[in-house]
mmCIF file of C-alpha atoms and ligand atoms in Angstrom:
data_model
loop_
_atom_site.group_PDB
_atom_site.id
_atom_site.type_symbol
_atom_site.label_atom_id
_atom_site.label_comp_id
_atom_site.label_asym_id
_atom_site.label_seq_id
_atom_site.Cartn_x
_atom_site.Cartn_y
_atom_site.Cartn_z
ATOM 1 C CA MET A 275 -111.507 66.093 -70.025
ATOM 2 C CA SER A 276 -108.005 65.068 -69.204
ATOM 3 C CA ARG A 277 -106.733 63.935 -65.840
ATOM 4 C CA VAL A 278 -103.119 64.314 -64.774
ATOM 5 C CA TYR A 279 -101.100 62.103 -62.466
ATOM 6 C CA ASN A 280 -101.293 64.117 -59.278
ATOM 7 C CA PHE A 281 -98.412 63.499 -56.876
ATOM 8 C CA SER A 282 -99.506 66.193 -54.436
ATOM 9 C CA ALA A 283 -98.818 65.642 -50.739
ATOM 10 C CA GLY A 284 -102.262 66.961 -49.902
ATOM 11 C CA PRO A 285 -104.973 67.687 -50.770
ATOM 12 C CA ALA A 286 -104.253 64.731 -52.952
ATOM 13 C CA VAL A 287 -105.450 62.316 -55.586
ATOM 14 C CA LEU A 288 -108.774 60.550 -54.979
ATOM 15 C CA PRO A 289 -109.935 57.330 -56.643
ATOM 16 C CA GLU A 290 -111.506 58.147 -59.995
ATOM 17 C CA GLU A 291 -114.300 55.669 -59.310
ATOM 18 C CA VAL A 292 -115.226 57.618 -56.199
ATOM 19 C CA LEU A 293 -115.261 60.954 -57.998
ATOM 20 C CA LYS A 294 -117.536 59.495 -60.672
ATOM 21 C CA GLU A 295 -119.929 58.102 -58.081
ATOM 22 C CA ALA A 296 -120.089 61.487 -56.397
ATOM 23 C CA GLN A 297 -120.688 63.075 -59.780
ATOM 24 C CA ALA A 298 -123.561 60.716 -60.512
ATOM 25 C CA GLU A 299 -125.161 61.526 -57.153
ATOM 26 C CA MET A 300 -124.450 65.243 -57.264
ATOM 27 C CA LEU A 301 -127.910 66.539 -58.145
ATOM 28 C CA ASP A 302 -130.051 63.827 -56.627
ATOM 29 C CA TYR A 303 -128.645 61.699 -53.851
ATOM 30 C CA ARG A 304 -130.535 58.405 -54.029
ATOM 31 C CA GLY A 305 -133.976 59.813 -54.657
ATOM 32 C CA THR A 306 -133.784 62.608 -52.094
ATOM 33 C CA GLY A 307 -133.895 65.192 -54.888
ATOM 34 C CA MET A 308 -130.913 67.030 -53.451
ATOM 35 C CA SER A 309 -127.165 66.880 -53.192
ATOM 36 C CA VAL A 310 -125.527 65.697 -49.962
ATOM 37 C CA MET A 311 -124.169 69.254 -49.845
ATOM 38 C CA GLU A 312 -127.691 70.602 -49.498
ATOM 39 C CA MET A 313 -128.921 68.154 -46.916
ATOM 40 C CA SER A 314 -129.659 68.700 -43.237
ATOM 41 C CA HIS A 315 -127.224 66.896 -41.011
ATOM 42 C CA ARG A 316 -130.274 65.880 -38.975
ATOM 43 C CA SER A 317 -131.930 64.193 -41.967
ATOM 44 C CA LYS A 318 -132.467 60.454 -42.210
ATOM 45 C CA ALA A 319 -130.377 60.274 -45.381
ATOM 46 C CA PHE A 320 -127.385 61.921 -43.738
ATOM 47 C CA ASP A 321 -127.830 59.898 -40.581
ATOM 48 C CA GLU A 322 -127.423 56.777 -42.675
ATOM 49 C CA ILE A 323 -124.347 58.228 -44.385
ATOM 50 C CA ILE A 324 -122.504 59.032 -41.159
ATOM 51 C CA ASP A 325 -123.498 55.702 -39.594
ATOM 52 C CA GLN A 326 -122.336 53.703 -42.584
ATOM 53 C CA THR A 327 -119.118 55.709 -42.841
ATOM 54 C CA GLU A 328 -118.229 55.007 -39.244
ATOM 55 C CA ALA A 329 -119.223 51.355 -39.505
ATOM 56 C CA ASP A 330 -117.062 50.899 -42.608
ATOM 57 C CA LEU A 331 -114.054 52.541 -40.974
ATOM 58 C CA ARG A 332 -114.500 50.306 -37.925
ATOM 59 C CA LYS A 333 -114.578 47.278 -40.177
ATOM 60 C CA LEU A 334 -111.553 48.346 -42.222
ATOM 61 C CA MET A 335 -109.371 49.140 -39.208
ATOM 62 C CA GLN A 336 -110.919 46.511 -36.922
ATOM 63 C CA ILE A 337 -111.552 49.204 -34.360
ATOM 64 C CA PRO A 338 -112.511 47.664 -31.005
ATOM 65 C CA ASP A 339 -115.810 48.676 -29.365
ATOM 66 C CA ASN A 340 -114.029 50.577 -26.606
ATOM 67 C CA TYR A 341 -112.708 53.131 -29.102
ATOM 68 C CA LYS A 342 -114.687 56.117 -30.348
ATOM 69 C CA VAL A 343 -114.512 57.414 -33.904
ATOM 70 C CA LEU A 344 -114.777 61.205 -34.115
ATOM 71 C CA PHE A 345 -115.193 63.431 -37.165
ATOM 72 C CA MET A 346 -113.859 66.920 -36.445
ATOM 73 C CA GLN A 347 -112.969 70.097 -38.287
ATOM 74 C CA GLY A 348 -109.968 72.377 -37.933
ATOM 75 C CA GLY A 349 -107.529 70.089 -39.689
ATOM 76 C CA ALA A 350 -104.795 67.983 -38.150
ATOM 77 C CA SER A 351 -103.225 71.214 -36.905
ATOM 78 C CA LEU A 352 -106.061 71.912 -34.466
ATOM 79 C CA GLN A 353 -105.299 68.577 -32.836
ATOM 80 C CA PHE A 354 -101.874 69.923 -31.887
ATOM 81 C CA ALA A 355 -103.748 71.999 -29.275
ATOM 82 C CA MET A 356 -106.718 69.720 -28.591
ATOM 83 C CA ILE A 357 -104.488 66.821 -27.585
ATOM 84 C CA PRO A 358 -102.758 68.638 -24.704
ATOM 85 C CA MET A 359 -105.971 70.407 -23.673
ATOM 86 C CA ASN A 360 -107.765 67.088 -23.323
ATOM 87 C CA PHE A 361 -105.021 64.825 -22.085
ATOM 88 C CA MET A 362 -102.475 66.834 -20.093
ATOM 89 C CA LYS A 363 -103.774 65.963 -16.648
ATOM 90 C CA ASN A 364 -100.265 66.049 -15.157
ATOM 91 C CA LYS A 365 -99.324 68.890 -17.472
ATOM 92 C CA THR A 366 -96.489 66.804 -18.863
ATOM 93 C CA ALA A 367 -96.045 65.088 -22.198
ATOM 94 C CA ASP A 368 -93.253 63.471 -24.187
ATOM 95 C CA TYR A 369 -92.795 64.159 -27.881
ATOM 96 C CA ILE A 370 -90.702 62.415 -30.505
ATOM 97 C CA VAL A 371 -89.762 64.961 -33.112
ATOM 98 C CA THR A 372 -89.223 63.382 -36.530
ATOM 99 C CA GLY A 373 -90.274 66.200 -38.828
ATOM 100 C CA GLN A 374 -92.086 69.474 -39.246
ATOM 101 C CA TRP A 375 -95.514 68.223 -38.217
ATOM 102 C CA ALA A 376 -94.215 66.593 -35.061
ATOM 103 C CA LYS A 377 -92.277 69.748 -34.316
ATOM 104 C CA LYS A 378 -95.345 71.923 -34.722
ATOM 105 C CA ALA A 379 -97.293 69.644 -32.398
ATOM 106 C CA TYR A 380 -94.421 69.758 -29.904
ATOM 107 C CA GLN A 381 -94.288 73.543 -30.017
ATOM 108 C CA GLU A 382 -98.043 73.963 -29.658
ATOM 109 C CA ALA A 383 -98.179 71.629 -26.662
ATOM 110 C CA GLN A 384 -95.704 73.877 -24.845
ATOM 111 C CA LYS A 385 -98.504 76.375 -24.373
ATOM 112 C CA TYR A 386 -100.220 73.940 -22.044
ATOM 113 C CA GLY A 387 -97.582 72.279 -19.923
ATOM 114 C CA LYS A 388 -94.132 70.795 -19.648
ATOM 115 C CA VAL A 389 -93.202 69.153 -22.892
ATOM 116 C CA ASN A 390 -90.161 66.934 -23.284
ATOM 117 C CA LYS A 391 -88.510 66.133 -26.557
ATOM 118 C CA ILE A 392 -87.442 62.557 -25.802
ATOM 119 C CA ALA A 393 -86.052 61.792 -29.262
ATOM 120 C CA SER A 394 -85.448 63.675 -32.479
ATOM 121 C CA SER A 395 -83.927 63.222 -35.906
ATOM 122 C CA GLU A 396 -83.451 66.908 -36.574
ATOM 123 C CA ASP A 397 -79.645 66.515 -36.467
ATOM 124 C CA LYS A 398 -79.788 64.923 -39.914
ATOM 125 C CA THR A 399 -82.663 66.950 -41.381
ATOM 126 C CA PHE A 400 -85.198 64.345 -40.305
ATOM 127 C CA SER A 401 -83.870 61.753 -42.734
ATOM 128 C CA TYR A 402 -84.329 58.849 -40.327
ATOM 129 C CA ILE A 403 -86.437 57.563 -37.435
ATOM 130 C CA PRO A 404 -84.542 57.524 -34.135
ATOM 131 C CA ASP A 405 -84.193 54.345 -32.115
ATOM 132 C CA CYS A 406 -87.250 54.306 -29.865
ATOM 133 C CA SER A 407 -86.715 51.017 -28.076
ATOM 134 C CA ASP A 408 -85.494 52.522 -24.809
ATOM 135 C CA LEU A 409 -86.560 56.130 -24.510
ATOM 136 C CA PRO A 410 -86.278 58.347 -21.438
ATOM 137 C CA VAL A 411 -90.059 58.399 -21.023
ATOM 138 C CA SER A 412 -91.024 60.781 -18.207
ATOM 139 C CA GLU A 413 -92.531 59.199 -15.142
ATOM 140 C CA ASP A 414 -95.455 61.624 -15.062
ATOM 141 C CA ALA A 415 -95.979 61.928 -18.815
ATOM 142 C CA ASP A 416 -99.641 61.968 -19.763
ATOM 143 C CA TYR A 417 -98.808 60.549 -23.175
ATOM 144 C CA VAL A 418 -96.085 59.956 -25.738
ATOM 145 C CA TYR A 419 -96.644 61.652 -29.080
ATOM 146 C CA ILE A 420 -95.418 60.692 -32.547
ATOM 147 C CA CYS A 421 -96.045 61.623 -36.150
ATOM 148 C CA GLU A 422 -96.079 58.169 -37.684
ATOM 149 C CA ASN A 423 -95.447 59.030 -41.314
ATOM 150 C CA ASN A 424 -93.471 62.184 -41.996
ATOM 151 C CA THR A 425 -95.118 63.672 -45.041
ATOM 152 C CA ILE A 426 -92.430 66.206 -45.800
ATOM 153 C CA TYR A 427 -89.329 64.095 -45.200
ATOM 154 C CA GLY A 428 -90.633 60.695 -46.290
ATOM 155 C CA THR A 429 -89.886 58.590 -43.236
ATOM 156 C CA LYS A 430 -92.198 56.221 -41.381
ATOM 157 C CA PHE A 431 -92.101 54.457 -38.024
ATOM 158 C CA LYS A 432 -91.900 50.766 -38.969
ATOM 159 C CA GLU A 433 -92.138 49.885 -35.334
ATOM 160 C CA LEU A 434 -93.994 51.888 -32.718
ATOM 161 C CA PRO A 435 -91.934 53.331 -29.854
ATOM 162 C CA ASP A 436 -91.805 51.576 -26.525
ATOM 163 C CA THR A 437 -93.762 54.081 -24.451
ATOM 164 C CA LYS A 438 -93.109 52.196 -21.202
ATOM 165 C CA GLY A 439 -96.770 51.930 -20.421
ATOM 166 C CA LYS A 440 -97.720 55.491 -21.334
ATOM 167 C CA ILE A 441 -100.485 56.195 -23.809
ATOM 168 C CA LEU A 442 -99.347 56.538 -27.407
ATOM 169 C CA ILE A 443 -100.857 59.311 -29.519
ATOM 170 C CA SER A 444 -100.099 59.231 -33.204
ATOM 171 C CA ASP A 445 -100.636 61.575 -36.127
ATOM 172 C CA VAL A 446 -101.322 59.230 -39.031
ATOM 173 C CA SER A 447 -102.442 61.908 -41.508
ATOM 174 C CA SER A 448 -100.261 60.737 -44.365
ATOM 175 C CA CYS A 449 -100.434 56.970 -43.780
ATOM 176 C CA PHE A 450 -104.088 56.633 -42.804
ATOM 177 C CA LEU A 451 -105.507 53.352 -44.150
ATOM 178 C CA SER A 452 -102.369 52.650 -46.175
ATOM 179 C CA GLU A 453 -101.782 49.338 -44.384
ATOM 180 C CA PRO A 454 -103.252 47.340 -41.498
ATOM 181 C CA VAL A 455 -102.847 48.771 -37.985
ATOM 182 C CA ASP A 456 -103.336 47.428 -34.497
ATOM 183 C CA VAL A 457 -105.582 50.103 -32.992
ATOM 184 C CA THR A 458 -105.173 48.646 -29.488
ATOM 185 C CA LYS A 459 -101.590 49.909 -29.403
ATOM 186 C CA TYR A 460 -102.795 53.504 -29.403
ATOM 187 C CA GLY A 461 -104.596 55.710 -26.929
ATOM 188 C CA MET A 462 -105.460 57.886 -29.880
ATOM 189 C CA LEU A 463 -104.640 58.023 -33.542
ATOM 190 C CA TYR A 464 -105.836 60.749 -35.824
ATOM 191 C CA GLY A 465 -105.327 62.221 -39.237
ATOM 192 C CA GLY A 466 -106.391 64.968 -41.543
ATOM 193 C CA VAL A 467 -108.293 63.191 -44.301
ATOM 194 C CA GLN A 468 -106.968 65.246 -47.216
ATOM 195 C CA LYS A 469 -103.839 63.138 -47.584
ATOM 196 C CA ASN A 470 -105.142 59.652 -48.080
ATOM 197 C CA ILE A 471 -108.888 59.592 -47.586
ATOM 198 C CA GLY A 472 -110.980 62.488 -48.801
ATOM 199 C CA PRO A 473 -111.327 66.203 -49.449
ATOM 200 C CA ALA A 474 -109.691 68.712 -47.105
ATOM 201 C CA GLY A 475 -111.430 70.062 -44.036
ATOM 202 C CA MET A 476 -111.755 67.186 -41.637
ATOM 203 C CA VAL A 477 -109.900 65.059 -39.161
ATOM 204 C CA ILE A 478 -110.835 61.572 -38.108
ATOM 205 C CA ALA A 479 -109.736 60.551 -34.634
ATOM 206 C CA VAL A 480 -109.933 57.112 -33.077
ATOM 207 C CA ILE A 481 -109.720 57.456 -29.290
ATOM 208 C CA ARG A 482 -109.920 54.939 -26.468
ATOM 209 C CA GLU A 483 -113.179 55.583 -24.677
ATOM 210 C CA ASP A 484 -111.810 55.813 -21.136
ATOM 211 C CA LEU A 485 -109.524 58.678 -22.171
ATOM 212 C CA ILE A 486 -112.469 60.842 -23.209
ATOM 213 C CA THR A 487 -113.559 62.666 -20.070
ATOM 214 C CA ASP A 488 -114.682 66.013 -18.681
ATOM 215 C CA ASP A 489 -111.337 66.365 -16.945
ATOM 216 C CA VAL A 490 -109.736 68.758 -19.424
ATOM 217 C CA LEU A 491 -107.613 71.854 -18.968
ATOM 218 C CA PRO A 492 -109.602 74.816 -17.583
ATOM 219 C CA GLY A 493 -110.915 77.050 -20.324
ATOM 220 C CA THR A 494 -110.998 74.351 -22.991
ATOM 221 C CA PRO A 495 -113.716 75.438 -25.441
ATOM 222 C CA THR A 496 -116.706 73.117 -25.853
ATOM 223 C CA MET A 497 -115.782 72.574 -29.478
ATOM 224 C CA MET A 498 -112.310 71.471 -28.487
ATOM 225 C CA GLN A 499 -113.365 68.784 -26.054
ATOM 226 C CA TYR A 500 -113.391 65.256 -27.424
ATOM 227 C CA LYS A 501 -116.334 64.471 -25.170
ATOM 228 C CA THR A 502 -118.491 66.959 -27.066
ATOM 229 C CA TYR A 503 -117.966 64.943 -30.238
ATOM 230 C CA ALA A 504 -118.176 61.544 -28.553
ATOM 231 C CA ASP A 505 -121.465 62.368 -26.817
ATOM 232 C CA ASN A 506 -123.066 63.744 -29.956
ATOM 233 C CA ARG A 507 -121.923 61.314 -32.685
ATOM 234 C CA SER A 508 -119.760 64.169 -34.041
ATOM 235 C CA MET A 509 -122.893 66.237 -34.592
ATOM 236 C CA TYR A 510 -122.901 68.680 -31.686
ATOM 237 C CA ASN A 511 -122.757 71.255 -34.428
ATOM 238 C CA THR A 512 -122.939 70.881 -38.193
ATOM 239 C CA PRO A 513 -120.178 68.514 -39.280
ATOM 240 C CA ASN A 514 -118.430 68.569 -42.622
ATOM 241 C CA CYS A 515 -121.236 66.534 -44.170
ATOM 242 C CA TYR A 516 -119.936 66.342 -47.697
ATOM 243 C CA CYS A 517 -116.482 65.335 -46.547
ATOM 244 C CA ILE A 518 -117.914 62.556 -44.396
ATOM 245 C CA TYR A 519 -119.877 61.337 -47.414
ATOM 246 C CA MET A 520 -116.754 61.347 -49.604
ATOM 247 C CA CYS A 521 -114.689 59.548 -46.960
ATOM 248 C CA GLY A 522 -117.414 56.919 -46.801
ATOM 249 C CA LYS A 523 -117.113 56.383 -50.530
ATOM 250 C CA VAL A 524 -113.348 55.998 -50.216
ATOM 251 C CA PHE A 525 -113.809 53.432 -47.419
ATOM 252 C CA GLN A 526 -116.055 51.417 -49.718
ATOM 253 C CA TRP A 527 -113.469 51.678 -52.466
ATOM 254 C CA ILE A 528 -110.764 50.410 -50.100
ATOM 255 C CA MET A 529 -112.985 47.442 -49.234
ATOM 256 C CA ARG A 530 -113.341 46.650 -52.931
ATOM 257 C CA MET A 531 -109.538 46.852 -53.194
ATOM 258 C CA GLY A 532 -109.158 44.134 -50.578
ATOM 259 C CA GLY A 533 -109.224 46.186 -47.388
ATOM 260 C CA LEU A 534 -106.049 47.317 -45.681
ATOM 261 C CA GLU A 535 -104.164 44.150 -46.639
ATOM 262 C CA GLY A 536 -105.013 44.833 -50.257
ATOM 263 C CA MET A 537 -104.035 48.472 -49.858
ATOM 264 C CA LYS A 538 -100.692 47.514 -48.342
ATOM 265 C CA ALA A 539 -99.872 45.157 -51.216
ATOM 266 C CA HIS A 540 -100.858 47.824 -53.748
ATOM 267 C CA ASN A 541 -98.780 50.476 -51.948
ATOM 268 C CA GLU A 542 -95.726 48.253 -51.524
ATOM 269 C CA LYS A 543 -95.770 47.418 -55.188
ATOM 270 C CA LYS A 544 -95.883 51.076 -56.199
ATOM 271 C CA ALA A 545 -93.221 52.158 -53.705
ATOM 272 C CA ALA A 546 -90.889 49.328 -54.789
ATOM 273 C CA ILE A 547 -91.022 50.489 -58.408
ATOM 274 C CA LEU A 548 -89.956 53.976 -57.433
ATOM 275 C CA TYR A 549 -87.392 53.071 -54.757
ATOM 276 C CA ASP A 550 -85.814 50.338 -56.915
ATOM 277 C CA PHE A 551 -85.335 52.875 -59.653
ATOM 278 C CA LEU A 552 -83.878 55.472 -57.259
ATOM 279 C CA ASP A 553 -81.459 52.894 -55.831
ATOM 280 C CA GLN A 554 -79.884 52.193 -59.196
ATOM 281 C CA SER A 555 -80.214 55.624 -60.785
ATOM 282 C CA ARG A 556 -77.054 57.549 -61.601
ATOM 283 C CA LEU A 557 -78.872 60.870 -61.489
ATOM 284 C CA PHE A 558 -81.606 60.686 -58.866
ATOM 285 C CA LYS A 559 -81.292 59.632 -55.291
ATOM 286 C CA GLY A 560 -83.651 59.161 -52.369
ATOM 287 C CA THR A 561 -82.993 61.350 -49.353
ATOM 288 C CA VAL A 562 -83.836 59.091 -46.403
ATOM 289 C CA VAL A 563 -82.384 56.056 -44.673
ATOM 290 C CA LYS A 564 -83.601 52.912 -46.438
ATOM 291 C CA GLU A 565 -85.085 51.131 -43.414
ATOM 292 C CA ASP A 566 -87.258 54.128 -42.581
ATOM 293 C CA ARG A 567 -88.661 54.853 -46.004
ATOM 294 C CA SER A 568 -92.299 55.810 -46.272
ATOM 295 C CA LEU A 569 -94.624 53.944 -48.610
ATOM 296 C CA MET A 570 -96.521 57.174 -49.177
ATOM 297 C CA ASN A 571 -94.125 60.101 -49.627
ATOM 298 C CA VAL A 572 -90.958 59.649 -51.628
ATOM 299 C CA PRO A 573 -88.538 62.593 -51.642
ATOM 300 C CA PHE A 574 -85.630 62.567 -54.068
ATOM 301 C CA VAL A 575 -83.003 64.908 -55.506
ATOM 302 C CA THR A 576 -80.529 65.129 -58.361
ATOM 303 C CA GLY A 577 -78.019 66.959 -56.209
ATOM 304 C CA ASP A 578 -78.223 69.998 -58.473
ATOM 305 C CA LYS A 579 -80.851 72.669 -57.747
ATOM 306 C CA ASP A 580 -81.123 73.827 -61.347
ATOM 307 C CA LEU A 581 -81.557 70.305 -62.601
ATOM 308 C CA ASP A 582 -84.229 69.694 -59.943
ATOM 309 C CA ALA A 583 -86.102 72.752 -61.183
ATOM 310 C CA LYS A 584 -85.771 71.554 -64.770
ATOM 311 C CA PHE A 585 -87.142 68.165 -63.784
ATOM 312 C CA VAL A 586 -90.120 69.685 -62.009
ATOM 313 C CA ALA A 587 -90.913 71.894 -65.015
ATOM 314 C CA GLU A 588 -90.540 69.132 -67.590
ATOM 315 C CA SER A 589 -92.470 66.596 -65.553
ATOM 316 C CA LYS A 590 -95.327 69.050 -65.228
ATOM 317 C CA ALA A 591 -95.389 69.600 -68.953
ATOM 318 C CA ALA A 592 -95.559 65.815 -69.376
ATOM 319 C CA GLY A 593 -98.643 65.488 -67.132
ATOM 320 C CA PHE A 594 -97.048 64.710 -63.748
ATOM 321 C CA GLU A 595 -98.262 67.327 -61.303
ATOM 322 C CA ASN A 596 -96.968 68.498 -57.931
ATOM 323 C CA LEU A 597 -93.594 66.785 -57.874
ATOM 324 C CA LYS A 598 -91.858 69.777 -56.374
ATOM 325 C CA GLY A 599 -90.491 69.039 -52.895
ATOM 326 C CA HIS A 600 -91.765 70.866 -49.829
ATOM 327 C CA ARG A 601 -90.663 74.491 -49.740
ATOM 328 C CA THR A 602 -88.514 73.801 -46.667
ATOM 329 C CA VAL A 603 -86.634 70.895 -48.261
ATOM 330 C CA GLY A 604 -86.365 71.517 -51.994
ATOM 331 C CA GLY A 605 -85.770 68.758 -54.529
ATOM 332 C CA MET A 606 -88.691 66.574 -55.489
ATOM 333 C CA ARG A 607 -91.295 64.533 -53.693
ATOM 334 C CA ALA A 608 -93.715 62.025 -55.150
ATOM 335 C CA SER A 609 -96.660 61.341 -52.879
ATOM 336 C CA ILE A 610 -98.053 57.994 -53.929
ATOM 337 C CA TYR A 611 -101.082 57.625 -51.695
ATOM 338 C CA ASN A 612 -103.647 54.827 -51.886
ATOM 339 C CA ALA A 613 -105.469 56.373 -54.822
ATOM 340 C CA MET A 614 -102.383 56.794 -57.020
ATOM 341 C CA PRO A 615 -102.701 54.081 -59.657
ATOM 342 C CA LEU A 616 -99.797 51.708 -60.325
ATOM 343 C CA GLU A 617 -99.679 53.071 -63.849
ATOM 344 C CA GLY A 618 -98.971 56.564 -62.507
ATOM 345 C CA VAL A 619 -95.808 55.369 -60.776
ATOM 346 C CA GLU A 620 -94.708 53.252 -63.744
ATOM 347 C CA LYS A 621 -95.090 56.200 -66.073
ATOM 348 C CA LEU A 622 -93.266 58.491 -63.676
ATOM 349 C CA VAL A 623 -90.310 56.106 -63.545
ATOM 350 C CA ASP A 624 -90.284 55.881 -67.355
ATOM 351 C CA PHE A 625 -90.188 59.649 -67.460
ATOM 352 C CA MET A 626 -87.366 59.784 -64.906
ATOM 353 C CA LYS A 627 -85.347 57.269 -66.938
ATOM 354 C CA LYS A 628 -85.741 59.392 -70.025
ATOM 355 C CA PHE A 629 -84.793 62.525 -68.109
ATOM 356 C CA GLU A 630 -81.729 60.771 -66.741
ATOM 357 C CA GLU A 631 -80.538 59.789 -70.206
ATOM 358 C CA GLU A 632 -81.003 63.304 -71.504
ATOM 359 C CA ASN A 633 -79.309 65.011 -68.594
ATOM 360 C CA LEU A 634 -76.340 62.869 -67.558
HETATM 361 C C1 PLP B 903 -100.675 67.697 -43.648
HETATM 362 C C2 PLP B 903 -100.328 67.223 -42.315
HETATM 363 C C3 PLP B 903 -100.740 67.931 -41.158
HETATM 364 C C4 PLP B 903 -101.511 69.224 -41.204
HETATM 365 O O1 PLP B 903 -102.775 69.032 -41.672
HETATM 366 P P1 PLP B 903 -103.858 70.226 -41.716
HETATM 367 O O2 PLP B 903 -105.133 69.463 -41.944
HETATM 368 O O3 PLP B 903 -103.477 71.104 -42.851
HETATM 369 O O4 PLP B 903 -103.831 70.917 -40.426
HETATM 370 C C5 PLP B 903 -100.401 67.396 -39.938
HETATM 371 N N1 PLP B 903 -99.710 66.249 -39.840
HETATM 372 C C6 PLP B 903 -99.287 65.571 -40.923
HETATM 373 C C7 PLP B 903 -98.512 64.312 -40.751
HETATM 374 C C8 PLP B 903 -99.585 66.027 -42.188
HETATM 375 O O5 PLP B 903 -99.165 65.354 -43.262
#
């Protein structure tokens, strides 16, 4: 067996400890004689898994009692429709467009009402976060929407926008549990778990209880109403049981790593190694404004397409996988999520130094 350093943006690296635990429990989960994959979601064993998973997430994020935790399928992309269907009471919403995912959410919402783009960084290929301290928030906006960490472009909101009293809804897919958050600042935050938490196929949403109502757009399917999940502990239908189990294991791992404070320190250390190198490199350079750099996704280029391709090919041969940038951007991108070990980043930088010497 040989494991590579996997810099994929998602589905992404998981903690090796967690994979080994899952392996050990694969055939017989704690004396049940079956795998979690084979278990009824109505069983006592699974009931304990989902309960513990939610409790651990609440503890990690210090989620107040007046927020619900929902486990849903359909990926982060389904939320682009569910959010307007559940929250557009005035049929108006404000979106801040800082990348492809925010743009997709903005476009999808247009099917359901009047959607205003109140800020954007598209003028400079999403390489920065716009000033959001005094936005033209619409008087009748049902919510203000952001994508907090832009997976493709590598920017992150270091400060949340001033929503002028409107509810903030945030897509945290690629920065979920990467550092402490103040949940009370959000009406809803949500993320696909395949970036920083678990296997693909699930979204976790944290939503303020009073926002979860029956008052949704006409025609909203049962399975797309947050209330359906909230009223049934996310088990109105069969949830993604195995994914919930794996997320639970990752939550426990994060606790052993010192919780979100520990995670932040670990992530800052890794990101600093890579950014410090990029800042002094004569060959490679980062593509985003320094103040807005993401701790999770680090895009960089050589400035020469052929050399970029050579780097991607040679890095792969050396055991660094998935460093190719997003197909819409080109260049390279290293996603250094929670589970990427420090050693992975150190070795990548060593490799980049060597490549620089050979190719300057
Ligand atoms: C990956 C990603 C998505 C899309 O996730 P799916 O689960 O594939 O729908 C949405 N938002 C962000 C920020 C992402 O990184």
